[in-house]
Amino acid sequence: MTASPENIVVRFAPSPTGRLHVGNARAALFNWLFAKKSGGRFMLRMDDTDDERSTPEFAAGIEADMAWLGLSHDIFARQSERLARYEAAATQLKQAGLLYPCYESAMELDRKRKRQMARGLPPVYDRAALALSDEDRAKLEAEGRKPHWRFRLEQVHTAFDDLIQGHVEVDGASLSDPVLIREDGRFLYTLPSVVDDIDFGISHVIRGSDHITNTGVQIQLIRALGATPPVYAHYSLLNGPEGRPLSKRDDAASFSLQALREAGYEPMALNALLARLGTPDPVEPVLALAALAETFDIARLGRADIRFDPADLARVNAAILHLTPYEAAQPRLAALGCDLGPDFWAAVRPNLALFAEVAGWARVVRGPVEPVIEDAGFAAAAAAALPPEPWDEATWGLWTGAVKAATGAKGKALFMPLRLALTGRPHGPELKNLLPLIGRRRAETRLRGLTD
Ligand code: GLU
């Protein structure tokens, strides 16, 4: 297939059986960036054929998570609305003799596997069901058994050129014929996914390396349905900070997007980190998805497993805030009721780890502040030395020079008591920037030990 923008279509295909975690976000992001970079289209597909575990609430939650990340889609589909297409494909495969009914129970299959392993054989399905006669089948069905349906794999090596892994071969002989339809009639993941990839003209399937074996099966299935397989790219999986795969437990705790959002992280911090993990400089603040897309190169993603460390996220988050211009921050400042203007934002942003901390600094500027006064005499001398307004960023230097001359204090002994009196805190933004925002009246009140 030629890769002209019109026929580049990629998809992110979550199952709405939970909310998104950072591993899913990475899949969504890679596909989205690939589409933007190549001028193609991005599809969001809900893999919701498992109607026991999928819920509309999780699906809505996933859409909310995607909107929070800023990953908008061009095409949307729900598999639960496309069952007729999967039935048609199943019929086509049955007619070709490639989808066959099997009647073994889970327990029988388990016993077979154990016997094979005891004999040192790989636990591959023995295709006993292929030997059943019409009579055998009728008998089993009369006993009340319902078939599940397996796809008859060709026992050959299926090869593909992966954009990340390079040349890959999957040996069909080492795999069990996959079950496509369960005995209750529900489709498992494989057939709907393949039918959709064909019907929506998916040109590139970008997903985790845990799907490499599936790809061998899916290529066979796509060909059996008379279509051409897409190009594949399997990226390495994301591990947690200890280098272990992200588990369901981790997801629920701190790696769900919902949890990260509630913790106050910027979505762009997550996007920037996830796009660059595994490259030489992962912790780099990038303020817009478009900028990430420009430099995104799928072939640069390495094959080694990589780690997601919340400490890296915190670092990118802070770095992004420190670069965020007032215009971008303004609506959010206003929403928090602390839009004190561009000088305020410029003064406090270098001190922010999380955006919400801005409210604390707005209070330091506007009051009330409970001043911390350790030496009332020193503070009174400092109050007396406050120059008249108007104030600007030169005021701090003038004033502290005067306080130094009046009291003999210098260095930390000069600056710390002033900071504690003016802000009530031992650390914070540079006082030369804060002082003009606090203003003379409040500064004097605080230096006198009074809450303004
Ligand atoms: N629903 C599948 C999953 O979440 C999609 C995998 C694929 O990309 O084909 O694993």
CSV table of C-alpha atoms and ligand atoms in Angstrom, one decimal:
chain,number,residue,atom,x,y,z
A,1,MET,CA,0.0,0.0,0.0
A,2,THR,CA,1.3,3.4,-0.8
A,3,ALA,CA,1.4,5.8,2.2
A,4,SER,CA,-0.3,8.8,0.8
A,5,PRO,CA,-2.2,10.9,3.4
A,6,GLU,CA,-5.7,10.0,2.1
A,7,ASN,CA,-5.3,6.3,2.8
A,8,ILE,CA,-3.5,6.5,6.2
A,9,VAL,CA,-5.9,5.5,8.9
A,10,VAL,CA,-4.9,4.4,12.3
A,11,ARG,CA,-7.0,3.3,15.3
A,12,PHE,CA,-7.0,3.2,19.1
A,13,ALA,CA,-9.2,0.4,20.2
A,14,PRO,CA,-9.8,0.2,23.9
A,15,SER,CA,-12.2,-2.2,25.6
A,16,PRO,CA,-14.6,-0.2,27.8
A,17,THR,CA,-14.1,-2.6,30.7
A,18,GLY,CA,-12.3,0.1,32.8
A,19,ARG,CA,-10.8,3.6,32.5
A,20,LEU,CA,-7.7,4.4,30.6
A,21,HIS,CA,-4.3,4.1,32.3
A,22,VAL,CA,-0.9,5.5,31.2
A,23,GLY,CA,-0.2,2.4,29.0
A,24,ASN,CA,-3.5,2.9,27.1
A,25,ALA,CA,-2.7,6.6,26.8
A,26,ARG,CA,0.6,5.8,25.2
A,27,ALA,CA,-1.2,3.6,22.6
A,28,ALA,CA,-3.7,6.4,21.9
A,29,LEU,CA,-1.0,9.0,21.7
A,30,PHE,CA,1.3,7.1,19.3
A,31,ASN,CA,-1.6,6.5,16.9
A,32,TRP,CA,-2.8,10.1,17.1
A,33,LEU,CA,0.7,11.5,16.6
A,34,PHE,CA,1.3,9.1,13.7
A,35,ALA,CA,-2.0,10.3,12.0
A,36,LYS,CA,-1.2,14.0,12.6
A,37,LYS,CA,2.4,13.7,11.4
A,38,SER,CA,1.3,11.8,8.2
A,39,GLY,CA,-1.8,13.9,7.5
A,40,GLY,CA,-3.9,10.7,8.0
A,41,ARG,CA,-7.0,10.0,10.1
A,42,PHE,CA,-7.4,8.8,13.7
A,43,MET,CA,-10.1,6.4,14.7
A,44,LEU,CA,-11.4,5.7,18.2
A,45,ARG,CA,-13.0,2.3,18.3
A,46,MET,CA,-14.7,0.8,21.3
A,47,ASP,CA,-14.0,-2.9,21.5
A,48,ASP,CA,-17.1,-3.7,23.4
A,49,THR,CA,-18.3,-7.1,22.2
A,50,ASP,CA,-17.8,-8.4,25.8
A,51,ASP,CA,-21.1,-7.2,27.1
A,52,GLU,CA,-20.6,-8.7,30.5
A,53,ARG,CA,-17.6,-6.5,31.3
A,54,SER,CA,-18.1,-3.5,29.0
A,55,THR,CA,-20.3,-0.7,30.2
A,56,PRO,CA,-21.5,2.6,28.7
A,57,GLU,CA,-20.1,4.4,31.7
A,58,PHE,CA,-16.6,3.1,31.0
A,59,ALA,CA,-17.0,4.1,27.4
A,60,ALA,CA,-18.1,7.6,28.3
A,61,GLY,CA,-15.1,7.7,30.8
A,62,ILE,CA,-12.7,6.7,28.0
A,63,GLU,CA,-14.1,9.5,25.8
A,64,ALA,CA,-13.6,11.9,28.7
A,65,ASP,CA,-10.0,10.7,29.2
A,66,MET,CA,-9.3,11.2,25.5
A,67,ALA,CA,-10.8,14.7,25.6
A,68,TRP,CA,-8.6,15.5,28.6
A,69,LEU,CA,-5.5,14.4,26.7
A,70,GLY,CA,-6.6,16.4,23.7
A,71,LEU,CA,-6.6,13.4,21.4
A,72,SER,CA,-9.6,14.1,19.1
A,73,HIS,CA,-10.8,11.5,16.7
A,74,ASP,CA,-11.9,11.7,13.0
A,75,ILE,CA,-13.7,8.4,13.0
A,76,PHE,CA,-15.7,6.6,15.7
A,77,ALA,CA,-17.2,3.1,16.0
A,78,ARG,CA,-18.6,0.8,18.6
A,79,GLN,CA,-18.2,-2.9,17.9
A,80,SER,CA,-21.4,-3.7,19.6
A,81,GLU,CA,-23.2,-1.9,16.8
A,82,ARG,CA,-21.4,-3.9,14.0
A,83,LEU,CA,-22.3,-7.5,15.0
A,84,ALA,CA,-24.0,-8.2,11.6
A,85,ARG,CA,-20.6,-7.5,9.9
A,86,TYR,CA,-18.9,-10.1,12.1
A,87,GLU,CA,-21.7,-12.6,11.5
A,88,ALA,CA,-21.2,-12.2,7.8
A,89,ALA,CA,-17.4,-12.7,8.1
A,90,ALA,CA,-18.0,-15.8,10.3
A,91,THR,CA,-20.3,-17.2,7.6
A,92,GLN,CA,-17.8,-16.6,4.9
A,93,LEU,CA,-15.1,-18.4,6.9
A,94,LYS,CA,-17.4,-21.3,7.8
A,95,GLN,CA,-18.3,-21.7,4.1
A,96,ALA,CA,-14.6,-21.8,3.3
A,97,GLY,CA,-14.1,-24.5,5.9
A,98,LEU,CA,-11.8,-22.2,7.9
A,99,LEU,CA,-14.0,-21.8,11.0
A,100,TYR,CA,-15.0,-25.1,12.6
A,101,PRO,CA,-17.1,-26.0,15.6
A,102,CYS,CA,-15.5,-27.5,18.7
A,103,TYR,CA,-17.3,-29.1,21.6
A,104,GLU,CA,-14.6,-29.6,24.3
A,105,SER,CA,-15.4,-28.1,27.7
A,106,ALA,CA,-12.9,-25.9,29.4
A,107,MET,CA,-12.1,-28.8,31.7
A,108,GLU,CA,-11.5,-31.2,28.8
A,109,LEU,CA,-9.2,-28.7,27.1
A,110,ASP,CA,-7.3,-28.3,30.4
A,111,ARG,CA,-6.8,-32.0,30.7
A,112,LYS,CA,-5.5,-32.2,27.2
A,113,ARG,CA,-3.1,-29.5,27.8
A,114,LYS,CA,-1.8,-31.1,31.0
A,115,ARG,CA,-1.3,-34.5,29.2
A,116,GLN,CA,0.6,-32.8,26.4
A,117,MET,CA,2.8,-31.0,28.8
A,118,ALA,CA,3.5,-34.1,30.8
A,119,ARG,CA,4.7,-35.7,27.6
A,120,GLY,CA,6.9,-32.7,26.9
A,121,LEU,CA,4.7,-31.5,24.0
A,122,PRO,CA,3.6,-27.9,23.5
A,123,PRO,CA,0.0,-27.3,24.6
A,124,VAL,CA,-1.4,-26.7,21.2
A,125,TYR,CA,-5.0,-27.7,20.4
A,126,ASP,CA,-5.0,-31.1,18.7
A,127,ARG,CA,-7.8,-30.3,16.2
A,128,ALA,CA,-9.8,-33.3,17.4
A,129,ALA,CA,-13.0,-31.5,16.5
A,130,LEU,CA,-12.0,-31.6,12.8
A,131,ALA,CA,-12.4,-35.3,12.9
A,132,LEU,CA,-16.0,-35.2,14.1
A,133,SER,CA,-18.6,-36.5,11.7
A,134,ASP,CA,-22.0,-34.9,11.2
A,135,GLU,CA,-23.4,-37.7,13.3
A,136,ASP,CA,-20.9,-37.0,16.2
A,137,ARG,CA,-21.8,-33.4,16.1
A,138,ALA,CA,-25.5,-34.1,16.1
A,139,LYS,CA,-25.1,-36.4,19.1
A,140,LEU,CA,-23.1,-33.8,21.0
A,141,GLU,CA,-25.7,-31.1,20.3
A,142,ALA,CA,-28.5,-33.5,21.4
A,143,GLU,CA,-26.6,-33.8,24.7
A,144,GLY,CA,-27.0,-30.0,25.0
A,145,ARG,CA,-23.5,-29.1,24.0
A,146,LYS,CA,-23.0,-25.8,22.2
A,147,PRO,CA,-20.0,-25.3,20.0
A,148,HIS,CA,-17.3,-22.7,20.2
A,149,TRP,CA,-15.7,-21.9,16.8
A,150,ARG,CA,-12.0,-22.1,16.0
A,151,PHE,CA,-10.2,-20.5,13.0
A,152,ARG,CA,-8.1,-23.1,11.2
A,153,LEU,CA,-4.6,-21.7,11.0
A,154,GLU,CA,-2.2,-22.6,8.3
A,155,GLN,CA,0.8,-24.2,9.9
A,156,VAL,CA,3.3,-22.0,8.2
A,157,HIS,CA,5.5,-19.1,9.2
A,158,THR,CA,3.7,-15.8,8.8
A,159,ALA,CA,6.2,-13.0,8.2
A,160,PHE,CA,5.8,-9.2,8.3
A,161,ASP,CA,8.0,-6.2,8.4
A,162,ASP,CA,7.3,-4.3,11.5
A,163,LEU,CA,8.1,-0.6,11.6
A,164,ILE,CA,9.7,-1.0,15.0
A,165,GLN,CA,10.6,-4.6,15.4
A,166,GLY,CA,11.9,-5.2,11.9
A,167,HIS,CA,11.4,-8.6,10.2
A,168,VAL,CA,9.1,-10.8,12.4
A,169,GLU,CA,7.9,-14.4,11.8
A,170,VAL,CA,5.1,-16.1,13.7
A,171,ASP,CA,5.1,-19.9,13.5
A,172,GLY,CA,1.5,-21.1,12.9
A,173,ALA,CA,2.4,-24.6,13.9
A,174,SER,CA,3.2,-23.5,17.5
A,175,LEU,CA,-0.2,-21.9,18.0
A,176,SER,CA,-3.6,-23.3,18.8
A,177,ASP,CA,-6.3,-22.6,16.3
A,178,PRO,CA,-7.8,-19.5,17.9
A,179,VAL,CA,-11.3,-19.4,19.2
A,180,LEU,CA,-13.2,-16.7,17.4
A,181,ILE,CA,-16.7,-17.3,18.7
A,182,ARG,CA,-17.5,-18.5,22.2
A,183,GLU,CA,-20.1,-21.1,22.9
A,184,ASP,CA,-22.6,-18.5,24.0
A,185,GLY,CA,-22.3,-16.9,20.5
A,186,ARG,CA,-20.2,-13.9,21.6
A,187,PHE,CA,-17.3,-12.9,19.5
A,188,LEU,CA,-13.9,-12.8,21.1
A,189,TYR,CA,-11.6,-9.9,20.2
A,190,THR,CA,-9.9,-11.3,17.1
A,191,LEU,CA,-12.5,-11.5,14.4
A,192,PRO,CA,-14.3,-8.1,15.1
A,193,SER,CA,-10.9,-6.4,15.3
A,194,VAL,CA,-9.8,-7.9,11.9
A,195,VAL,CA,-13.2,-7.1,10.2
A,196,ASP,CA,-13.0,-3.5,11.5
A,197,ASP,CA,-9.4,-3.1,10.4
A,198,ILE,CA,-10.5,-4.2,6.9
A,199,ASP,CA,-13.8,-2.2,6.8
A,200,PHE,CA,-12.3,1.0,8.0
A,201,GLY,CA,-9.3,0.8,5.8
A,202,ILE,CA,-6.8,0.7,8.7
A,203,SER,CA,-3.4,1.3,7.0
A,204,HIS,CA,-1.2,1.0,10.1
A,205,VAL,CA,-1.8,-1.0,13.3
A,206,ILE,CA,0.3,0.5,16.0
A,207,ARG,CA,0.1,-1.4,19.3
A,208,GLY,CA,2.1,-3.0,22.1
A,209,SER,CA,4.5,-5.9,21.5
A,210,ASP,CA,2.2,-8.2,23.6
A,211,HIS,CA,0.2,-8.4,20.3
A,212,ILE,CA,3.0,-9.7,18.1
A,213,THR,CA,1.6,-13.3,18.1
A,214,ASN,CA,-1.9,-12.0,17.5
A,215,THR,CA,-0.6,-10.3,14.4
A,216,GLY,CA,0.5,-13.6,13.0
A,217,VAL,CA,-3.0,-15.0,13.4
A,218,GLN,CA,-4.7,-11.8,12.2
A,219,ILE,CA,-2.6,-11.6,9.0
A,220,GLN,CA,-3.8,-15.1,8.2
A,221,LEU,CA,-7.4,-14.2,9.0
A,222,ILE,CA,-7.3,-11.0,6.9
A,223,ARG,CA,-6.0,-12.9,4.0
A,224,ALA,CA,-8.7,-15.6,4.5
A,225,LEU,CA,-11.3,-12.8,4.2
A,226,GLY,CA,-9.7,-11.7,1.0
A,227,ALA,CA,-8.1,-8.5,2.2
A,228,THR,CA,-4.6,-7.1,2.4
A,229,PRO,CA,-3.0,-6.8,5.8
A,230,PRO,CA,-2.0,-3.3,7.1
A,231,VAL,CA,1.5,-2.3,8.1
A,232,TYR,CA,2.3,-3.2,11.7
A,233,ALA,CA,4.3,-1.4,14.4
A,234,HIS,CA,4.6,-3.0,17.8
A,235,TYR,CA,6.2,-0.8,20.4
A,236,SER,CA,7.7,-2.0,23.7
A,237,LEU,CA,5.6,-2.2,26.7
A,238,LEU,CA,5.5,0.3,29.5
A,239,ASN,CA,6.7,-0.9,32.9
A,240,GLY,CA,6.1,0.7,36.3
A,241,PRO,CA,8.8,2.5,38.2
A,242,GLU,CA,10.2,-0.7,39.6
A,243,GLY,CA,10.6,-2.1,36.1
A,244,ARG,CA,7.6,-4.5,36.4
A,245,PRO,CA,4.7,-4.4,34.0
A,246,LEU,CA,1.9,-2.0,35.0
A,247,SER,CA,-0.6,-4.2,36.8
A,248,LYS,CA,-4.3,-3.7,37.2
A,249,ARG,CA,-3.6,-2.7,40.8
A,250,ASP,CA,-1.1,-0.1,39.8
A,251,ASP,CA,-3.6,1.3,37.2
A,252,ALA,CA,-6.3,1.7,39.8
A,253,ALA,CA,-3.9,3.4,42.2
A,254,SER,CA,-1.9,6.0,40.5
A,255,PHE,CA,-1.6,5.2,36.8
A,256,SER,CA,-5.2,5.8,35.7
A,257,LEU,CA,-5.7,9.0,33.8
A,258,GLN,CA,-8.5,9.9,36.1
A,259,ALA,CA,-6.1,9.7,39.1
A,260,LEU,CA,-3.5,11.7,37.4
A,261,ARG,CA,-6.0,14.3,36.4
A,262,GLU,CA,-7.3,14.5,40.0
A,263,ALA,CA,-3.8,14.8,41.2
A,264,GLY,CA,-3.6,18.0,39.2
A,265,TYR,CA,-1.2,17.0,36.4
A,266,GLU,CA,-1.2,18.8,33.0
A,267,PRO,CA,-2.4,16.5,30.2
A,268,MET,CA,0.5,17.8,28.1
A,269,ALA,CA,3.0,16.7,30.7
A,270,LEU,CA,1.7,13.2,30.3
A,271,ASN,CA,1.6,13.5,26.5
A,272,ALA,CA,5.1,14.9,26.3
A,273,LEU,CA,6.6,12.3,28.6
A,274,LEU,CA,4.8,9.3,27.0
A,275,ALA,CA,5.8,10.4,23.5
A,276,ARG,CA,9.5,10.6,24.5
A,277,LEU,CA,10.0,7.7,26.9
A,278,GLY,CA,12.6,5.4,25.5
A,279,THR,CA,14.3,8.3,23.6
A,280,PRO,CA,17.5,10.0,24.9
A,281,ASP,CA,15.7,13.0,26.3
A,282,PRO,CA,12.4,12.0,27.7
A,283,VAL,CA,11.9,14.8,30.2
A,284,GLU,CA,11.5,17.7,27.8
A,285,PRO,CA,8.6,20.2,28.2
A,286,VAL,CA,6.5,20.4,25.0
A,287,LEU,CA,3.5,22.6,25.2
A,288,ALA,CA,1.4,21.5,22.3
A,289,LEU,CA,0.4,18.2,20.7
A,290,ALA,CA,1.2,19.7,17.2
A,291,ALA,CA,4.8,20.3,18.3
A,292,LEU,CA,5.0,16.7,19.5
A,293,ALA,CA,3.6,15.4,16.2
A,294,GLU,CA,6.2,17.3,14.2
A,295,THR,CA,9.1,15.4,15.8
A,296,PHE,CA,7.3,12.1,16.2
A,297,ASP,CA,9.0,9.2,14.5
A,298,ILE,CA,7.6,5.7,15.1
A,299,ALA,CA,10.9,4.1,13.9
A,300,ARG,CA,12.8,5.8,16.7
A,301,LEU,CA,10.9,4.0,19.4
A,302,GLY,CA,13.3,1.4,20.7
A,303,ARG,CA,12.6,-2.2,21.3
A,304,ALA,CA,13.7,-2.2,25.0
A,305,ASP,CA,11.0,-2.1,27.6
A,306,ILE,CA,10.7,1.3,29.2
A,307,ARG,CA,9.7,2.6,32.6
A,308,PHE,CA,7.0,5.1,33.6
A,309,ASP,CA,8.1,6.9,36.7
A,310,PRO,CA,5.7,9.4,38.3
A,311,ALA,CA,8.8,11.5,39.3
A,312,ASP,CA,9.5,12.1,35.6
A,313,LEU,CA,5.9,13.2,35.1
A,314,ALA,CA,6.3,15.6,38.0
A,315,ARG,CA,9.4,17.0,36.4
A,316,VAL,CA,7.8,17.5,33.0
A,317,ASN,CA,4.7,19.0,34.6
A,318,ALA,CA,6.7,21.6,36.4
A,319,ALA,CA,8.8,22.4,33.4
A,320,ILE,CA,5.7,22.9,31.3
A,321,LEU,CA,4.1,25.2,33.9
A,322,HIS,CA,7.3,27.3,34.0
A,323,LEU,CA,7.1,27.9,30.3
A,324,THR,CA,3.3,28.4,30.0
A,325,PRO,CA,2.5,32.0,28.8
A,326,TYR,CA,0.0,34.2,30.6
A,327,GLU,CA,-2.5,34.0,27.7
A,328,ALA,CA,-2.7,30.2,28.1
A,329,ALA,CA,-2.9,30.3,31.9
A,330,GLN,CA,-5.4,33.2,32.0
A,331,PRO,CA,-8.7,31.3,31.6
A,332,ARG,CA,-7.6,28.8,34.2
A,333,LEU,CA,-6.4,31.5,36.6
A,334,ALA,CA,-9.8,33.2,36.2
A,335,ALA,CA,-11.6,29.9,36.8
A,336,LEU,CA,-9.8,29.6,40.1
A,337,GLY,CA,-10.6,33.2,41.0
A,338,CYS,CA,-6.9,34.1,41.0
A,339,ASP,CA,-6.2,36.0,37.8
A,340,LEU,CA,-4.0,38.8,39.2
A,341,GLY,CA,-2.5,39.7,35.9
A,342,PRO,CA,0.5,38.8,33.8
A,343,ASP,CA,3.0,40.1,36.4
A,344,PHE,CA,1.6,37.8,39.0
A,345,TRP,CA,1.7,34.8,36.6
A,346,ALA,CA,5.3,35.7,35.6
A,347,ALA,CA,6.3,36.0,39.3
A,348,VAL,CA,4.8,32.7,40.6
A,349,ARG,CA,5.0,30.3,37.6
A,350,PRO,CA,8.7,29.3,38.3
A,351,ASN,CA,7.6,28.0,41.7
A,352,LEU,CA,4.7,25.8,40.6
A,353,ALA,CA,4.9,22.0,40.6
A,354,LEU,CA,1.1,21.8,40.0
A,355,PHE,CA,-1.1,24.5,38.6
A,356,ALA,CA,-3.5,24.5,41.5
A,357,GLU,CA,-0.7,25.8,43.8
A,358,VAL,CA,-1.2,29.2,42.1
A,359,ALA,CA,-4.2,29.8,44.5
A,360,GLY,CA,-1.8,29.7,47.5
A,361,TRP,CA,0.4,32.4,45.9
A,362,ALA,CA,-2.6,34.5,45.0
A,363,ARG,CA,-3.5,34.5,48.7
A,364,VAL,CA,0.1,35.5,49.6
A,365,VAL,CA,-0.4,38.5,47.3
A,366,ARG,CA,-3.9,39.5,48.3
A,367,GLY,CA,-4.0,38.2,51.9
A,368,PRO,CA,-4.9,37.1,54.4
A,369,VAL,CA,-1.4,36.2,55.3
A,370,GLU,CA,-0.4,35.3,58.9
A,371,PRO,CA,3.0,36.9,59.1
A,372,VAL,CA,5.8,35.1,60.9
A,373,ILE,CA,7.7,37.6,63.0
A,374,GLU,CA,10.7,36.4,65.0
A,375,ASP,CA,12.2,39.8,65.9
A,376,ALA,CA,9.6,42.5,66.2
A,377,GLY,CA,12.2,45.2,66.5
A,378,PHE,CA,13.8,44.2,63.2
A,379,ALA,CA,10.4,44.0,61.5
A,380,ALA,CA,9.4,47.5,62.8
A,381,ALA,CA,12.7,48.9,61.4
A,382,ALA,CA,12.0,47.2,58.1
A,383,ALA,CA,8.4,48.7,58.0
A,384,ALA,CA,9.8,52.1,58.7
A,385,ALA,CA,12.2,51.8,55.8
A,386,LEU,CA,9.5,50.9,53.2
A,387,PRO,CA,9.8,53.4,50.4
A,388,PRO,CA,6.8,55.3,49.1
A,389,GLU,CA,4.9,53.9,46.1
A,390,PRO,CA,4.8,53.5,43.1
A,391,TRP,CA,6.7,50.2,43.4
A,392,ASP,CA,8.4,48.1,40.8
A,393,GLU,CA,11.0,45.4,40.7
A,394,ALA,CA,13.8,47.8,41.8
A,395,THR,CA,11.9,48.5,45.0
A,396,TRP,CA,13.1,45.3,46.7
A,397,GLY,CA,16.8,46.2,46.2
A,398,LEU,CA,16.3,49.8,47.4
A,399,TRP,CA,14.3,48.7,50.4
A,400,THR,CA,16.6,45.8,51.6
A,401,GLY,CA,19.6,48.2,51.2
A,402,ALA,CA,17.9,50.6,53.5
A,403,VAL,CA,17.0,47.9,56.0
A,404,LYS,CA,20.5,46.6,55.9
A,405,ALA,CA,21.9,50.1,56.7
A,406,ALA,CA,19.4,50.6,59.5
A,407,THR,CA,19.8,47.2,61.2
A,408,GLY,CA,23.2,45.9,60.1
A,409,ALA,CA,21.6,42.5,59.1
A,410,LYS,CA,22.7,40.9,55.9
A,411,GLY,CA,22.4,37.8,53.8
A,412,LYS,CA,20.0,35.2,55.1
A,413,ALA,CA,19.5,37.1,58.4
A,414,LEU,CA,18.2,40.0,56.3
A,415,PHE,CA,16.1,38.2,53.7
A,416,MET,CA,14.5,35.4,55.6
A,417,PRO,CA,12.8,37.5,58.3
A,418,LEU,CA,11.4,39.7,55.5
A,419,ARG,CA,10.1,36.7,53.5
A,420,LEU,CA,8.5,35.2,56.6
A,421,ALA,CA,6.9,38.5,57.6
A,422,LEU,CA,5.6,39.3,54.1
A,423,THR,CA,4.5,35.8,53.0
A,424,GLY,CA,4.2,33.7,56.1
A,425,ARG,CA,6.3,31.0,54.3
A,426,PRO,CA,10.1,30.2,54.3
A,427,HIS,CA,10.2,29.6,50.5
A,428,GLY,CA,8.5,31.1,47.4
A,429,PRO,CA,8.8,33.2,44.3
A,430,GLU,CA,11.4,36.0,44.2
A,431,LEU,CA,10.5,38.8,46.5
A,432,LYS,CA,11.5,41.4,44.0
A,433,ASN,CA,8.6,40.3,41.9
A,434,LEU,CA,6.2,39.7,44.7
A,435,LEU,CA,6.7,42.9,46.6
A,436,PRO,CA,5.1,45.2,44.1
A,437,LEU,CA,2.1,42.9,43.8
A,438,ILE,CA,1.7,42.8,47.6
A,439,GLY,CA,1.9,46.6,47.8
A,440,ARG,CA,2.9,49.0,50.5
A,441,ARG,CA,-0.2,48.9,52.7
A,442,ARG,CA,-0.2,45.1,53.1
A,443,ALA,CA,3.5,44.9,53.4
A,444,GLU,CA,3.4,47.4,56.3
A,445,THR,CA,0.5,45.6,58.0
A,446,ARG,CA,2.4,42.2,57.8
A,447,LEU,CA,5.7,43.7,59.1
A,448,ARG,CA,3.8,45.0,62.1
A,449,GLY,CA,2.7,41.4,62.8
A,450,LEU,CA,-0.9,41.9,61.8
A,451,THR,CA,-3.0,39.6,59.6
A,452,ASP,CA,-4.3,41.6,56.6
B,1,GLU,N1,-9.1,-4.0,22.3
B,1,GLU,C1,-7.8,-4.5,22.1
B,1,GLU,C2,-6.9,-4.2,23.3
B,1,GLU,O1,-7.3,-3.4,24.1
B,1,GLU,C3,-7.1,-3.8,20.9
B,1,GLU,C4,-5.8,-4.3,20.5
B,1,GLU,C5,-5.5,-3.9,19.1
B,1,GLU,O2,-4.9,-2.8,19.0
B,1,GLU,O3,-5.8,-4.6,18.2
B,1,GLU,O4,-6.0,-4.9,23.6
